[in-house]
Short mmCIF file of C-alpha atoms in Angstrom, two decimals:
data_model
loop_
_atom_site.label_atom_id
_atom_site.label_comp_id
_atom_site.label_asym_id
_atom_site.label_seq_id
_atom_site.Cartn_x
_atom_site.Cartn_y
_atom_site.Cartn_z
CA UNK A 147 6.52 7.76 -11.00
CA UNK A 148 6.33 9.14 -7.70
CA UNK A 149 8.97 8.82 -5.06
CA UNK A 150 10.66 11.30 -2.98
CA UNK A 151 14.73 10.99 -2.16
CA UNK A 152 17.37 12.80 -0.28
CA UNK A 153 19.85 13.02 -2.35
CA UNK A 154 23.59 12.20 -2.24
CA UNK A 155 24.14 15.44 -1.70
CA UNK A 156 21.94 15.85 0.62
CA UNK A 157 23.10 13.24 2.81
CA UNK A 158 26.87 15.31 2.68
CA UNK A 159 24.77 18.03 3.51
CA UNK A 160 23.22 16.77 7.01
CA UNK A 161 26.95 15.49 7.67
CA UNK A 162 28.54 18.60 7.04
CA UNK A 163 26.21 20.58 8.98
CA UNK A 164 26.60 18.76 12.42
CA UNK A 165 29.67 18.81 12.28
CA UNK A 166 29.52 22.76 11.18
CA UNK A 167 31.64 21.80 7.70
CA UNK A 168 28.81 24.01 6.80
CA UNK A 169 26.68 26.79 8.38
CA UNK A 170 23.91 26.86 5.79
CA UNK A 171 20.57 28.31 7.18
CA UNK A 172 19.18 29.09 3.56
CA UNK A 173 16.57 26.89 2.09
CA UNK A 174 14.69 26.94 -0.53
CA UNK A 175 11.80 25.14 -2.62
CA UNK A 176 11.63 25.33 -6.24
CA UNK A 177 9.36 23.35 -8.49
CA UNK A 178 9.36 21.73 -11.95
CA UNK A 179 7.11 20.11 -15.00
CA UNK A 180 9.52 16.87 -15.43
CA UNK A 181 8.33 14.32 -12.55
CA UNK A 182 6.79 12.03 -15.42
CA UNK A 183 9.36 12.67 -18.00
CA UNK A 184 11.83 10.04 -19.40
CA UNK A 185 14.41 10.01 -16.30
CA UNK A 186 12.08 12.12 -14.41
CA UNK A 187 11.52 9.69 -10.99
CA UNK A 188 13.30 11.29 -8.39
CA UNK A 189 16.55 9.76 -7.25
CA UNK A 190 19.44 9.89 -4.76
CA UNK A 191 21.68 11.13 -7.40
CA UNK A 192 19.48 14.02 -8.50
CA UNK A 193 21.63 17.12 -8.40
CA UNK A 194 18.54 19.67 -8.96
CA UNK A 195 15.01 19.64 -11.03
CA UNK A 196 14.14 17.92 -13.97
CA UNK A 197 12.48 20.35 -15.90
CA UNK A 198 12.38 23.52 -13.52
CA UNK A 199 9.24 25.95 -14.18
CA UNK A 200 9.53 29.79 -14.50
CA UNK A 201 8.24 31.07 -11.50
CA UNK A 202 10.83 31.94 -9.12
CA UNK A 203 12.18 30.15 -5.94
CA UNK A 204 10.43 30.41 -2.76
CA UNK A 205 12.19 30.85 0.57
CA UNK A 206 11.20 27.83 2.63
CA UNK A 207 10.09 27.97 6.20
CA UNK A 208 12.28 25.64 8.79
CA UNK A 209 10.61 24.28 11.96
CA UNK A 210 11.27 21.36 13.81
CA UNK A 211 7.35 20.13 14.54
CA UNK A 212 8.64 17.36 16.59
CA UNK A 213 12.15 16.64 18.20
CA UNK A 214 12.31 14.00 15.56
CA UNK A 215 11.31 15.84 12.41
CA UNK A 216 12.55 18.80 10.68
CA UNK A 217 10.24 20.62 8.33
CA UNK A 218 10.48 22.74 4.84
CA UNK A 219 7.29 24.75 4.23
CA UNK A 220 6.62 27.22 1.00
CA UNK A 221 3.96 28.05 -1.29
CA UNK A 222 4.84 28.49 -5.08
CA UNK A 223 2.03 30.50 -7.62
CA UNK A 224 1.86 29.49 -10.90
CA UNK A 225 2.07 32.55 -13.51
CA UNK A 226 0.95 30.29 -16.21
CA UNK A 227 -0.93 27.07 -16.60
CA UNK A 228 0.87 23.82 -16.55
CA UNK A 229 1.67 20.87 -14.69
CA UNK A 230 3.82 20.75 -11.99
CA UNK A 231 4.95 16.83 -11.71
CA UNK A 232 8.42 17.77 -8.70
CA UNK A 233 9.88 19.83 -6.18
CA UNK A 234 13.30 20.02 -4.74
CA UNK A 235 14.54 21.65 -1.55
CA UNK A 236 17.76 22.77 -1.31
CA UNK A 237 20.13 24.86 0.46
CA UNK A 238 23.41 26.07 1.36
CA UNK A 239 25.56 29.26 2.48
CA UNK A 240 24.40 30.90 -0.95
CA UNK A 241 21.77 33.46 -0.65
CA UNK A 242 21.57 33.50 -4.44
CA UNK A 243 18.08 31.91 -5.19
CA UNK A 244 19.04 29.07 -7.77
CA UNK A 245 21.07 25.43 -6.79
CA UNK A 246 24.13 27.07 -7.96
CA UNK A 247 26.49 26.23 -5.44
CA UNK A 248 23.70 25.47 -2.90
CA UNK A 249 23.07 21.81 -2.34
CA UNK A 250 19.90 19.45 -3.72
CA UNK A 251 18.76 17.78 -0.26
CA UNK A 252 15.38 16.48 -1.37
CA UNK A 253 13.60 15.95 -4.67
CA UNK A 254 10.19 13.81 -5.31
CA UNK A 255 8.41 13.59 -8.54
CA UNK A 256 4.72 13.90 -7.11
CA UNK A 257 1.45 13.20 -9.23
CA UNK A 258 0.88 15.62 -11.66
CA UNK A 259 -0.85 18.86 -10.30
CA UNK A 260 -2.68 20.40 -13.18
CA UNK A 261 -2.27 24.77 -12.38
CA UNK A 262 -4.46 27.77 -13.98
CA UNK A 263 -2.60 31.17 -13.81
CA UNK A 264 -3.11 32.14 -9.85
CA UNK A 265 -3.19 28.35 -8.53
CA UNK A 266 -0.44 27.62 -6.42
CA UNK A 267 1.12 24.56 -4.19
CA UNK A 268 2.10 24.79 -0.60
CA UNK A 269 4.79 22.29 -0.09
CA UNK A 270 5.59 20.73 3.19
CA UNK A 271 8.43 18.86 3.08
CA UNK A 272 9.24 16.79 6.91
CA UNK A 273 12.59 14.92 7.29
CA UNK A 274 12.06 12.00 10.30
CA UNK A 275 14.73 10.50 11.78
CA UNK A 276 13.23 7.48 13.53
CA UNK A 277 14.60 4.82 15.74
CA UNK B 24 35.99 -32.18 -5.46
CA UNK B 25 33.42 -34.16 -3.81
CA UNK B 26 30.14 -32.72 -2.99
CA UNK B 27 30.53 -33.46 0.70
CA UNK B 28 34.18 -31.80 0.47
CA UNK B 29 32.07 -28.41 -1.11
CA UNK B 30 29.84 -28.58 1.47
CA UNK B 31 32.33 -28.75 4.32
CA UNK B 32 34.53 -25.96 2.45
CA UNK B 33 30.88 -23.48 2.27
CA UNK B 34 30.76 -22.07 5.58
CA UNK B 35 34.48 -21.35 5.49
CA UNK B 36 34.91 -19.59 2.19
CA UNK B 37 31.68 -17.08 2.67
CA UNK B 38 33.29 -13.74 3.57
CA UNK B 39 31.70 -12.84 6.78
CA UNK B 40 33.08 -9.49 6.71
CA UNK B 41 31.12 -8.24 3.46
CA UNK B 42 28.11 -8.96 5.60
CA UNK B 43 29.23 -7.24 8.54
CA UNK B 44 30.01 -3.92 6.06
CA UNK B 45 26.81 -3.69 4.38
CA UNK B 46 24.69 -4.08 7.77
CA UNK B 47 25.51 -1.00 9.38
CA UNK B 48 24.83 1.06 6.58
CA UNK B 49 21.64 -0.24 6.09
CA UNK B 50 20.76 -0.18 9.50
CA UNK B 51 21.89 3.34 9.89
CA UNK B 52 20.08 4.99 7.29
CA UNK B 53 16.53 2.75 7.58
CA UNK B 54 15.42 5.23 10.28
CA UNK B 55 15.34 8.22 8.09
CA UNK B 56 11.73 8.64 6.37
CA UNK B 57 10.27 11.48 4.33
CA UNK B 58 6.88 12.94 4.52
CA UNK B 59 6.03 15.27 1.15
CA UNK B 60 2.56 17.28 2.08
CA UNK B 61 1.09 18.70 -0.89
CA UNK B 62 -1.85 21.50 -1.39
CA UNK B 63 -3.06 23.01 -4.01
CA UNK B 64 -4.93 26.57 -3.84
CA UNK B 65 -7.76 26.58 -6.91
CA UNK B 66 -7.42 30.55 -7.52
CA UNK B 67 -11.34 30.21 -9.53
CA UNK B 68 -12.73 28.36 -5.98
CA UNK B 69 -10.81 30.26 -3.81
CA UNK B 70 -9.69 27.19 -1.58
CA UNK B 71 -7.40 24.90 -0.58
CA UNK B 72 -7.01 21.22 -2.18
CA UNK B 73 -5.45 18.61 0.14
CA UNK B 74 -3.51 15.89 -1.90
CA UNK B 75 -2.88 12.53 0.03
CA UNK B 76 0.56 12.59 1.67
CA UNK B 77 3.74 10.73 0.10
CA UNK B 78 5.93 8.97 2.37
CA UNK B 79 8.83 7.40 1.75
CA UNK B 80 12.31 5.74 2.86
CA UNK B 81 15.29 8.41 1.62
CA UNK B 82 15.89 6.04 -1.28
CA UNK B 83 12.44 6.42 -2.67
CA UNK B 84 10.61 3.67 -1.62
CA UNK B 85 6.98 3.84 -0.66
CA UNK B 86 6.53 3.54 2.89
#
């Protein structure tokens, strides 16, 4: 089912980096096959993907489009067909490019985007904080 | 106990401060709203796909 969460940990995450608990500027958007899977809706206690795909992690983009919003942009090529059903963002003080000790902030399970080899998604992920 | 004697005791024994907890919390965390833009680039067309946007409340409801 589709839905799209920030996390637990991502909630720690904004808190920690107002107050400068944390100084992350690395983010990152990875993708996976396991949206539709048993277990596979996204929620706030996701701690990374469901079923992450091979291709490697793309650095995401941070802008603030509006004094409101802050937004996660990357583009992810399949190297193989399949179905890409989630995506995560996450980040943290880690350059390494896997969760590791980075920090899940986002994760939706999205419909199911059927990929040949060379096909790719370009993610745009906005957080709004609204009155 | 008399019904009239529960009815008198009801205002009195709900625990206003559980309401007052879970309010702010709620209230707090209601303005915070994700947008997930998705497109897809179809490599044999050469072009971009748009795929409707997904918005929801942090918790994963549909907005």
């Amino acid at each position: 089912m589709t839905a799209s969460c920030l996390t637990a940990t991502g909630i720690t995450f904004l808190v920690d980096r107002i107050d400068n608990t944390t100084t992350a500027t690395n983010f990152w958007i990875a993708w996976g096959t396991g949206g539709s899977s048993t277990g596979g809706t996204a929620t706030s206690a996701d701690t990374g993907l469901k079923a992450a795909a091979t291709e490697a992690y793309a650095v995401a983009t941070l802008s603030q489009p509006a004094v409101d919003t802050n937004q996660f942009v990357a583009t992810i090529t399949a190297g193989t067909g399949k179905t890409i059903e989630e995506v995560i963002l996450f980040g943290g003080t880690s350059t390494a490019t896997s969760v590791g000790t980075n920090r899940t902030i986002i994760r939706a399970s999205h419909g199911g985007q059927t990929l040949a080899t060379g096909d790719a998604i370009q993610y745009t992920i906005q957080l709004q904080t609204t009155t | 106990m008399s019904w009239l004697s529960l009815i008198k005791q009801w205002p009195v024994t709900t625990p206003p401060d559980e309401v007052l907890e879970v309010r702010p919390g709620v209230n707090v965390f209601s303005g915070l709203k994700l947008v997930l833009k998705v497109r897809v680039w179809r490599e044999a067309e050469q072009r971009w796909v748009d795929v409707p946007d997904e918005a929801s409340s942090i918790d994963g409801a549909r907005l």
